[in-house]
PDB file of C-alpha atoms and ligand atoms in Angstrom:
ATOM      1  CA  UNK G 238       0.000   0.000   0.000  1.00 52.00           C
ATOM      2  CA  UNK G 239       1.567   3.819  -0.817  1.00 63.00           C
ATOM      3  CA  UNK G 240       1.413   5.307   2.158  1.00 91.00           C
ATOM      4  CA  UNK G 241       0.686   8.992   0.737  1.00 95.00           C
ATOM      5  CA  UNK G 242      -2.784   7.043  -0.848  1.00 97.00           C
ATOM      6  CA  UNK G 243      -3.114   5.489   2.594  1.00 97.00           C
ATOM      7  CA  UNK G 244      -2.341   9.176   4.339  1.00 97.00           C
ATOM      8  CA  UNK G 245      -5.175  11.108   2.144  1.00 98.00           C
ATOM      9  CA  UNK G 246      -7.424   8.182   3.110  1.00 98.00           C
ATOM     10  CA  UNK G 247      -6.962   8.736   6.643  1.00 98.00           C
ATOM     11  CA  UNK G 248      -7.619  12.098   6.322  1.00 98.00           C
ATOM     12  CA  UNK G 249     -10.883  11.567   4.714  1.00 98.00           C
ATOM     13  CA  UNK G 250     -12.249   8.958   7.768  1.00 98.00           C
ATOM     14  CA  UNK G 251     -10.778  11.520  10.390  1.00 98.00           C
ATOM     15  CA  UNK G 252     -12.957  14.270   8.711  1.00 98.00           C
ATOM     16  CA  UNK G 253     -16.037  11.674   8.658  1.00 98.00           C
ATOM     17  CA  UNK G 254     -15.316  10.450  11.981  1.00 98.00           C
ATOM     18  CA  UNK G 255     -15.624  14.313  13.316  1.00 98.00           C
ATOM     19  CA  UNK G 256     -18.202  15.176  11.163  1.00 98.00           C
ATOM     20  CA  UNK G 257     -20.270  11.930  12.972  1.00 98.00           C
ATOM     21  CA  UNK G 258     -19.821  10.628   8.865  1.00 98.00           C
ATOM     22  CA  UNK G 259     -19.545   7.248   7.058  1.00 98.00           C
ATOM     23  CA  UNK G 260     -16.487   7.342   5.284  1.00 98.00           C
ATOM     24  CA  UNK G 261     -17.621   5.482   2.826  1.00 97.00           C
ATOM     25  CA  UNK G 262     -20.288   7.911   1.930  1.00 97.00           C
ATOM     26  CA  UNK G 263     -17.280   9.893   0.239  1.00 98.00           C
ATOM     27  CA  UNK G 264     -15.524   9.761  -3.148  1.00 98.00           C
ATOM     28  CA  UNK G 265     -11.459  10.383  -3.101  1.00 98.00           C
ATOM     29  CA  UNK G 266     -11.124  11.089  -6.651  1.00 98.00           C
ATOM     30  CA  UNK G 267      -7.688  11.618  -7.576  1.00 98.00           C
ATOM     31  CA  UNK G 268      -7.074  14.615  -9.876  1.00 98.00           C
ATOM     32  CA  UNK G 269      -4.141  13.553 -11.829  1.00 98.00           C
ATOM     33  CA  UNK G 270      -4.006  16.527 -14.248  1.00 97.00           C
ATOM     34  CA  UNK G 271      -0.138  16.734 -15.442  1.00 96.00           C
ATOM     35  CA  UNK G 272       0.376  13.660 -13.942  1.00 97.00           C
ATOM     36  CA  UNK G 273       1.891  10.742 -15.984  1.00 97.00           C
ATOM     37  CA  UNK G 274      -0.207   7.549 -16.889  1.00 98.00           C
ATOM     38  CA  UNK G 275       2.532   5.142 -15.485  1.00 97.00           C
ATOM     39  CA  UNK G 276       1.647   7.291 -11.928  1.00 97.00           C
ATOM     40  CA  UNK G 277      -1.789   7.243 -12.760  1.00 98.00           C
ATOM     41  CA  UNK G 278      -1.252   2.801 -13.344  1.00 98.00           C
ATOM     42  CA  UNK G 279       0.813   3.220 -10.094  1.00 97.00           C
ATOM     43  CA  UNK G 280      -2.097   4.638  -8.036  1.00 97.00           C
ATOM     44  CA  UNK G 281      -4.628   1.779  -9.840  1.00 97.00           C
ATOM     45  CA  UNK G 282      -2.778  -0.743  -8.708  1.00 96.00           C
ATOM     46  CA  UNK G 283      -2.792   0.231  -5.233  1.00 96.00           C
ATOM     47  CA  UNK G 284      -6.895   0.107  -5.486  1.00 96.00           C
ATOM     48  CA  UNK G 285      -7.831   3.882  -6.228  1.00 98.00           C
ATOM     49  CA  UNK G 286     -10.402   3.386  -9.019  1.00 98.00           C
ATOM     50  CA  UNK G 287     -11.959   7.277  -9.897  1.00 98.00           C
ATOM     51  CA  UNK G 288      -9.430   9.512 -11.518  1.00 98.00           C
ATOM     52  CA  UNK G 289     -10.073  13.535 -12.695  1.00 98.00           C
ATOM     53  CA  UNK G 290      -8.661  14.965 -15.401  1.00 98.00           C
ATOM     54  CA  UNK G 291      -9.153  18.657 -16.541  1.00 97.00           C
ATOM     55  CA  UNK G 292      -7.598  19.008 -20.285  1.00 97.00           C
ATOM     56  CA  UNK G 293      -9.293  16.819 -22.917  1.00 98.00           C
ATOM     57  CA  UNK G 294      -6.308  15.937 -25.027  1.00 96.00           C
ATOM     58  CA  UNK G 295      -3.879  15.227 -22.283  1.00 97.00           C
ATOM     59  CA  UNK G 296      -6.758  13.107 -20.679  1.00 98.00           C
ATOM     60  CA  UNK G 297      -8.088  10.789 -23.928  1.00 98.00           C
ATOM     61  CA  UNK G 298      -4.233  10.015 -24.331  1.00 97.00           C
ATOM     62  CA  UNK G 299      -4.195   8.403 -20.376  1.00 98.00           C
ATOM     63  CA  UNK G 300      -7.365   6.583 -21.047  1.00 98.00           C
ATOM     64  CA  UNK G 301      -6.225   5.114 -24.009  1.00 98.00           C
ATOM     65  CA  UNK G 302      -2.987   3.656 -22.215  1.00 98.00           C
ATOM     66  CA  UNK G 303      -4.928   2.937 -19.140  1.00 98.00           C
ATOM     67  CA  UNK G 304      -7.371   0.867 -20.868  1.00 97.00           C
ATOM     68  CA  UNK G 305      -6.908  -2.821 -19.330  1.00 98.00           C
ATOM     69  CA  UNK G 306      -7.621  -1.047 -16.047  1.00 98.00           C
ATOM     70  CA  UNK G 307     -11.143  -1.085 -14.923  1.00 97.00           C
ATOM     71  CA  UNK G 308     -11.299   2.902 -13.956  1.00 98.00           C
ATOM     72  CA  UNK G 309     -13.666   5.139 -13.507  1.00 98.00           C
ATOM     73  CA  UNK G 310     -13.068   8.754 -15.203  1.00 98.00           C
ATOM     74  CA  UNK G 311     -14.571  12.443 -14.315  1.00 98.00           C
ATOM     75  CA  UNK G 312     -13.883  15.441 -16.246  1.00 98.00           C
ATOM     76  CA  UNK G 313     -13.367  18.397 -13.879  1.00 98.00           C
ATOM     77  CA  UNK G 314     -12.007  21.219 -16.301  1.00 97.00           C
ATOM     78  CA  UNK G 315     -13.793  24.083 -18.389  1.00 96.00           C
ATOM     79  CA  UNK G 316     -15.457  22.645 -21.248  1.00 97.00           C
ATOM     80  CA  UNK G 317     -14.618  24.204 -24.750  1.00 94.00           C
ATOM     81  CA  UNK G 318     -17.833  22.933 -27.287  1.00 92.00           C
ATOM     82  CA  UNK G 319     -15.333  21.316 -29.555  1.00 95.00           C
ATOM     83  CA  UNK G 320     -14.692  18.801 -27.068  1.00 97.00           C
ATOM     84  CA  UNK G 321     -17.773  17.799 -25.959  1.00 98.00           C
ATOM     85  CA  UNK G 322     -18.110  14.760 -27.937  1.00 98.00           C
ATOM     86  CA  UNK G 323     -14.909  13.472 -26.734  1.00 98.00           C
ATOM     87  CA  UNK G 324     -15.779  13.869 -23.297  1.00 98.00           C
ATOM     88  CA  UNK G 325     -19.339  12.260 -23.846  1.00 98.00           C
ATOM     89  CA  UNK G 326     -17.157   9.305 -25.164  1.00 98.00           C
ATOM     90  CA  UNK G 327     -14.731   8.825 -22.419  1.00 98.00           C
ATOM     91  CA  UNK G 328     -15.792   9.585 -19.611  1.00 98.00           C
ATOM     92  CA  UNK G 329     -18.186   8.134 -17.273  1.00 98.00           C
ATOM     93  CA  UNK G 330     -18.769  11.735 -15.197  1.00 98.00           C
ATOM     94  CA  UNK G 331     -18.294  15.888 -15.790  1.00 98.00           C
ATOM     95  CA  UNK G 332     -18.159  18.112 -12.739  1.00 98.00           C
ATOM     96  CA  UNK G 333     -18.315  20.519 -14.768  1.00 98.00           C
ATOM     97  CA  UNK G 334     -21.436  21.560 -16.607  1.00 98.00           C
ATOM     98  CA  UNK G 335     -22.282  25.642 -16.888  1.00 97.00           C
ATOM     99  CA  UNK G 336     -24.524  26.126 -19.543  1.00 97.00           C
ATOM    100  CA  UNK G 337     -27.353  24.324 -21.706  1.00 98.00           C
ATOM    101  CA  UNK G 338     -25.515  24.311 -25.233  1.00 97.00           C
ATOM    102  CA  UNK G 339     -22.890  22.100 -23.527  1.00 98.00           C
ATOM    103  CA  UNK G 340     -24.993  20.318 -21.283  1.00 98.00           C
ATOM    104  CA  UNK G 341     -27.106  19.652 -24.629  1.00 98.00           C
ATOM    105  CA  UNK G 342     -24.318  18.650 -26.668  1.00 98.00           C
ATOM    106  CA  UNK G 343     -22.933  16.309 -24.377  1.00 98.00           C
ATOM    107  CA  UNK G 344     -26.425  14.533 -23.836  1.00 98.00           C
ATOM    108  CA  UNK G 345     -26.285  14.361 -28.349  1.00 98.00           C
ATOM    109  CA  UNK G 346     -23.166  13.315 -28.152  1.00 98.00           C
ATOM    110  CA  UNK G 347     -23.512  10.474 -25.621  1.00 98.00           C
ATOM    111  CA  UNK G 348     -23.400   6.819 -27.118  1.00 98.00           C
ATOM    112  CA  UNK G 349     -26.141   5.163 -25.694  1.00 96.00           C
ATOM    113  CA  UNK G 350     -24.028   1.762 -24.957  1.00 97.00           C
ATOM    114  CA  UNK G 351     -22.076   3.650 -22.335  1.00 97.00           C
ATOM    115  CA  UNK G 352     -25.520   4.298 -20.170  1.00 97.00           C
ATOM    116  CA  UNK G 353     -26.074   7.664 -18.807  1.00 98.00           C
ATOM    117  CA  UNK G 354     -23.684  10.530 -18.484  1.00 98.00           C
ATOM    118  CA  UNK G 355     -23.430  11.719 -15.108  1.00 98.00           C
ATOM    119  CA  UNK G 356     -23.265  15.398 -14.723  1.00 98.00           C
ATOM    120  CA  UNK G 357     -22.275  17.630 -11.673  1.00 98.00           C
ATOM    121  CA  UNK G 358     -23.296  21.325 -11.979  1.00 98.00           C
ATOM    122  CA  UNK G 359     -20.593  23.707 -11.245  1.00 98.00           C
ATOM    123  CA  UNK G 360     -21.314  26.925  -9.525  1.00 98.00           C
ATOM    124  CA  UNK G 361     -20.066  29.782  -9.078  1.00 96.00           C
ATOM    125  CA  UNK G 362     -20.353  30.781  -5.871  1.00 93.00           C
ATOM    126  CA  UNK G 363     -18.118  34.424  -5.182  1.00 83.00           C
ATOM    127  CA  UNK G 364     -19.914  36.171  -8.300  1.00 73.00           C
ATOM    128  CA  UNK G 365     -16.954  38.916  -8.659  1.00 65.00           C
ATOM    129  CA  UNK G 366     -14.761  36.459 -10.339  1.00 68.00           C
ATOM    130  CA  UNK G 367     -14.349  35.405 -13.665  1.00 71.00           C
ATOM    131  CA  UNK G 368     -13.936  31.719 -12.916  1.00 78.00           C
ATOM    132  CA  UNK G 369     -16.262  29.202 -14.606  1.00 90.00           C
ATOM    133  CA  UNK G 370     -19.527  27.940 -12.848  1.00 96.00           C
ATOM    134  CA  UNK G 371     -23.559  29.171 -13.295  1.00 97.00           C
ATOM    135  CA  UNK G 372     -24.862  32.125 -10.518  1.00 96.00           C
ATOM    136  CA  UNK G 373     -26.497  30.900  -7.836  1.00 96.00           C
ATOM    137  CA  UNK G 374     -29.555  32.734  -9.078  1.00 96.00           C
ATOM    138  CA  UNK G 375     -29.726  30.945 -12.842  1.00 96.00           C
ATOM    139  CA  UNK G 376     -29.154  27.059 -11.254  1.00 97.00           C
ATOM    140  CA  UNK G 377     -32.707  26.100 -10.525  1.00 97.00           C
ATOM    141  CA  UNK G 378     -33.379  26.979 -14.435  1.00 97.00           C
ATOM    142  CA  UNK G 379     -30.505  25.516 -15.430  1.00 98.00           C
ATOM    143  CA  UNK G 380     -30.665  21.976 -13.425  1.00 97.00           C
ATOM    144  CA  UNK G 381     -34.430  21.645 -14.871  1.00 96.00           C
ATOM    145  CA  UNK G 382     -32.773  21.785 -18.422  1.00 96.00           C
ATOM    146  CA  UNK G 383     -30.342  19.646 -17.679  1.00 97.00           C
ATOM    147  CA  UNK G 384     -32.935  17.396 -16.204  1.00 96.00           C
ATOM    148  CA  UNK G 385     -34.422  16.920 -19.618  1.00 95.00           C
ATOM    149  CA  UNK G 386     -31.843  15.988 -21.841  1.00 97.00           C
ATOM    150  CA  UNK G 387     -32.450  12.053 -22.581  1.00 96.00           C
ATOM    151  CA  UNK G 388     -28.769  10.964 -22.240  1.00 97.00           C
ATOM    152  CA  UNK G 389     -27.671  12.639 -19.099  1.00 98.00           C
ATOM    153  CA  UNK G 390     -28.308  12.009 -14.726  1.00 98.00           C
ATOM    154  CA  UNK G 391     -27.876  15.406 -12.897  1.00 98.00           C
ATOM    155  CA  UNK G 392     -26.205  14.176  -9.785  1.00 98.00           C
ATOM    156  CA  UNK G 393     -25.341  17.077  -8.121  1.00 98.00           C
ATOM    157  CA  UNK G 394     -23.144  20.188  -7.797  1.00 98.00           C
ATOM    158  CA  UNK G 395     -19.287  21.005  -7.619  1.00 98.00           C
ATOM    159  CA  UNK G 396     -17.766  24.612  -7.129  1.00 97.00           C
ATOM    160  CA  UNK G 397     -14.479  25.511  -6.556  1.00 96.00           C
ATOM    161  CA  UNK G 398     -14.957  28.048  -3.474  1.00 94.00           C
ATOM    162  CA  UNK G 399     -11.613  30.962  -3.481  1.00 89.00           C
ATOM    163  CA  UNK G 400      -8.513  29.430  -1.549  1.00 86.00           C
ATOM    164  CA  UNK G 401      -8.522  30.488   1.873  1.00 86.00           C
ATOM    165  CA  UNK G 402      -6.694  29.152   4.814  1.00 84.00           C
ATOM    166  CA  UNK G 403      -9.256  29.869   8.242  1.00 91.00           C
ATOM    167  CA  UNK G 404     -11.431  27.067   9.064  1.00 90.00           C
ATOM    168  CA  UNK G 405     -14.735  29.037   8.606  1.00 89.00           C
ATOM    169  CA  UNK G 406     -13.853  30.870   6.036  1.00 93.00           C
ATOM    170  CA  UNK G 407     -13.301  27.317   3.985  1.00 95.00           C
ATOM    171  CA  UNK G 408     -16.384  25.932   5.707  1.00 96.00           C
ATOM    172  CA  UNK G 409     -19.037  28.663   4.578  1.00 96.00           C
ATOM    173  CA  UNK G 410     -18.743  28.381   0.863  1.00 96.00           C
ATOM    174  CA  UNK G 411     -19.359  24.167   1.073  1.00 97.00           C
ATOM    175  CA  UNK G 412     -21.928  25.215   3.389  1.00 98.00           C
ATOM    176  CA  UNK G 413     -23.362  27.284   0.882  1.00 97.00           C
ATOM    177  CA  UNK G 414     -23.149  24.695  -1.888  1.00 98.00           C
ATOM    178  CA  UNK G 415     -24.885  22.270   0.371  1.00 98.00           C
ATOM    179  CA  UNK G 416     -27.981  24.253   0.660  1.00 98.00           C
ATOM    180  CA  UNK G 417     -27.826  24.945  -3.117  1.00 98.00           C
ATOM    181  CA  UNK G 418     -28.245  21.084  -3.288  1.00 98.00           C
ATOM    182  CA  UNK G 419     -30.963  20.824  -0.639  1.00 98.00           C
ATOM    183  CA  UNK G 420     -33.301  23.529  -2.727  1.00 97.00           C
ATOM    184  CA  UNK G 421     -32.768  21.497  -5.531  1.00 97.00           C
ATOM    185  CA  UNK G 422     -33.832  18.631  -3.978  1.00 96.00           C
ATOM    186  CA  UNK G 423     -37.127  20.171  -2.911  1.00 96.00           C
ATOM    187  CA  UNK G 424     -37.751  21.628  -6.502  1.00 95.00           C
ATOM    188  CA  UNK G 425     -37.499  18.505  -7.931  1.00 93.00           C
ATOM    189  CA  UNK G 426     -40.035  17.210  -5.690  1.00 90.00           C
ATOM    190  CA  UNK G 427     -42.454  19.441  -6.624  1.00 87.00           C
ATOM    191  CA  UNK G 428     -41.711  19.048 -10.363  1.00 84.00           C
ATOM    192  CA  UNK G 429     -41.766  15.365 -10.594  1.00 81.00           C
ATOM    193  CA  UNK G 430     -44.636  15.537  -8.439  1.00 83.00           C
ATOM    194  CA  UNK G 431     -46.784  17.848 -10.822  1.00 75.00           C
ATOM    195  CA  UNK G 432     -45.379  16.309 -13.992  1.00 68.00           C
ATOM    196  CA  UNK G 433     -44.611  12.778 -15.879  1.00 64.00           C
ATOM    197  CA  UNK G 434     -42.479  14.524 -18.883  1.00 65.00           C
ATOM    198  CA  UNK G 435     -39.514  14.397 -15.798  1.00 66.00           C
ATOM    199  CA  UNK G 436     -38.010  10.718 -15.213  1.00 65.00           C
ATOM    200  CA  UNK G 437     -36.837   9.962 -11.969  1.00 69.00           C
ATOM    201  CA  UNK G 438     -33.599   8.160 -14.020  1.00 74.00           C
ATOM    202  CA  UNK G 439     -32.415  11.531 -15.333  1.00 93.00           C
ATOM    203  CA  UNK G 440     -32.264  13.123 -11.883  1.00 95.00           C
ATOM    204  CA  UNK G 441     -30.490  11.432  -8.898  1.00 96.00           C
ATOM    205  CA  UNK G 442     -29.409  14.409  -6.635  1.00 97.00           C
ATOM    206  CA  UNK G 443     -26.548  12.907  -4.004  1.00 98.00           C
ATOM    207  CA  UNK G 444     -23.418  14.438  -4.863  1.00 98.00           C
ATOM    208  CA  UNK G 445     -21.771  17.367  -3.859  1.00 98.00           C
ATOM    209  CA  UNK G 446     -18.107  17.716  -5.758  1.00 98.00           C
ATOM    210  CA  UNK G 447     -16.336  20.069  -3.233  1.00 98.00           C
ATOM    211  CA  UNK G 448     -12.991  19.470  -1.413  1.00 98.00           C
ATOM    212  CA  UNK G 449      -9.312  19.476  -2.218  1.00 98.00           C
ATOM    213  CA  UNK G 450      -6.369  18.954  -1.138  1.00 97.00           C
ATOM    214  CA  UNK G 451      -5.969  22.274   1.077  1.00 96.00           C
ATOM    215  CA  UNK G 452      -9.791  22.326   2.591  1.00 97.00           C
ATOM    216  CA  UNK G 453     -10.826  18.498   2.306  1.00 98.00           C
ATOM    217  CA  UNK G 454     -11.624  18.594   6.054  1.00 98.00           C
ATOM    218  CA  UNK G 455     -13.635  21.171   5.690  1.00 98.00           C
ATOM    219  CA  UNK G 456     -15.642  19.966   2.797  1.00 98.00           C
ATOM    220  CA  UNK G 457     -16.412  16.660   4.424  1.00 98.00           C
ATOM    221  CA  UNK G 458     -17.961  18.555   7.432  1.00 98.00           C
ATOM    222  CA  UNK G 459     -20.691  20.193   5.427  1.00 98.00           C
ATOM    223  CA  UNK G 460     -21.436  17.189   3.309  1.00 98.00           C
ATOM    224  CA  UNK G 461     -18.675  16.717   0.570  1.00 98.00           C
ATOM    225  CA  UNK G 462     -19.562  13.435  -1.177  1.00 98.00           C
ATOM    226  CA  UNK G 463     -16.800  13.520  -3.538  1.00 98.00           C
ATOM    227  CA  UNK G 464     -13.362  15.390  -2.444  1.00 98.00           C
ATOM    228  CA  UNK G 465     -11.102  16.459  -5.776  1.00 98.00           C
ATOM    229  CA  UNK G 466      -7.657  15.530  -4.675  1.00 98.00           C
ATOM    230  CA  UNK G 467      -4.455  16.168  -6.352  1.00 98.00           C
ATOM    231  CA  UNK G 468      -1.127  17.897  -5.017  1.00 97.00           C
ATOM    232  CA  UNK G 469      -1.769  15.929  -1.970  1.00 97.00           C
ATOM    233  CA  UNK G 470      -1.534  12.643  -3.577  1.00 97.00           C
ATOM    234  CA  UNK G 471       1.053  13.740  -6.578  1.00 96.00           C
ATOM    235  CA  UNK G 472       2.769  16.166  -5.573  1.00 92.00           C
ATOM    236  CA  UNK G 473       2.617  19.943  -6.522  1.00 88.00           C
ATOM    237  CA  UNK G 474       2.357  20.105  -9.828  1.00 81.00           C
ATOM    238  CA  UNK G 475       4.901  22.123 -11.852  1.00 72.00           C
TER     239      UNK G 475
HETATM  240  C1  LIG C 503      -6.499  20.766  -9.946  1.00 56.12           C
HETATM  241  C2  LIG C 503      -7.878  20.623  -9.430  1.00 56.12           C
HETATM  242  C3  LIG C 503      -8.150  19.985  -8.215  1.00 56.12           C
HETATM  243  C4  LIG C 503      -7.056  19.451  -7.298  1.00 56.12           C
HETATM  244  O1  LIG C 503      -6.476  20.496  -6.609  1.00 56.12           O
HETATM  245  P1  LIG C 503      -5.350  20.198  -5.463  1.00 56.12           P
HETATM  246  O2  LIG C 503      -5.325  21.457  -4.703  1.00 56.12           O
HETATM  247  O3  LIG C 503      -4.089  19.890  -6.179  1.00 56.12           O
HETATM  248  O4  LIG C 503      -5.844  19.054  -4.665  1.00 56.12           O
HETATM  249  C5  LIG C 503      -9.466  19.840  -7.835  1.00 56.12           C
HETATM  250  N1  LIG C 503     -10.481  20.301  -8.585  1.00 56.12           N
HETATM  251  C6  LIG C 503     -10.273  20.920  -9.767  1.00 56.12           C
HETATM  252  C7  LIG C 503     -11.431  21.404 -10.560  1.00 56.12           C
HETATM  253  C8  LIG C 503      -8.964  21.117 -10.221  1.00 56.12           C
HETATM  254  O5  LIG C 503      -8.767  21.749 -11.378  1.00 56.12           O
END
């Protein structure tokens, strides 16, 4: 066993264990951006299954070489439309969904033998910033869209909150994100409740994509599901 995989583990099932968690509940997905395949075959073989990758080319290139291995592969990056067939291809999960006409194109672009897409929402939560992610104010629209495309299961949100080092400072942004997820929940209730045009297949709401290597902790107490880990496990990246 590589004891840096072992040490990020045991961070997660400290976190749980405070936040009166199941550590099993939660997702280490190991962001391996940069990252070599013959690390990435490394890590495999030492049982970590779900891998993130944020550029398309560098990523189809891994997943070709890592074929024989059974993984499991989530796009975390911006999405350029060019590239959204390739990512409906390989991957089995995208973090990173902002808009319709991507959302849309991925659901086209699915093939139907791989099963659903799963797609996380990614919100932007400090609306100064230029960084990727839908406003707070436009997700409920959004997520209903998204909710109707035929190839694609909304299962949740991601954001990527501003770095910062005090404890609540990190916590209130997951904190935030976790309620975002909760009023989903509800409108969804009332949606499928008033309509049949909304399948329950398409919308399966338990995943909230927050946590890396610098705030995991906090993450996991307000409800992280799936923590995005890289320098911690690679190594900062250069
Ligand atoms: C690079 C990256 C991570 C991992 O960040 P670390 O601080 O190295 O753990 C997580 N999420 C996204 C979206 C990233 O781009």
């Amino acid at each position: 066993m590589n004891c840096i995989l072992q040490a990020v583990q045991h961070r997660i099932e400290l976190a749980a264990g405070q936040a009166g968690r199941d550590a099993s509940q939660i997702t280490l997905l190991a962001v391996s951006k940069t990252v070599s395949a013959a690390r990435v075959r490394e890590l495999a073989l030492q049982g970590q299954r779900n891998f993130g990758e944020n550029y398309v080319q560098e990523a189809l290139d891994k997943i070709a070489s890592l074929q024989d291995l059974p993984l499991i592969w989530h796009f975390i990056g911006p999405i350029q439309r060019n590239k959204t067939t390739a990512i409906a291809t390989q991957f089995d999960w995208v973090h990173s969904v902002d808009r319709f006409v991507v959302a849309q194109r991925l659901s086209e672009a699915r093939p139907l033998a791989r099963g659903l897409l799963n797609v996380c929402v990614q919100v932007n939560l400090d609306a100064e910033s230029s960084k990727s992610g839908v406003s707070p104010a436009a997700l409920p629209e959004l997520a209903e869209q998204i909710a109707r495309l035929p190839n694609l299961r909304l299962r949740g949100l991601m954001t990527i909150p501003r770095a910062s080092l005090a404890w609540s400072q990190q916590r209130a942004p997951f904190a935030a994100l976790r309620k975002q997820l909760e009023a989903l929940r509800q409108q969804f209730e009332i949606l499928q409740a008033g309509r049949t045009d909304l399948h329950d297949a398409n919308v399966q709401l338990d995943t909230l994509s927050m946590g890396m290597s610098a705030d995991l902790e906090a993450a996991i107490m307000e409800g992280s599901t799936c923590v995005r880990i890289g320098s911690a496990l690679f190594g900062k990246r250069i």
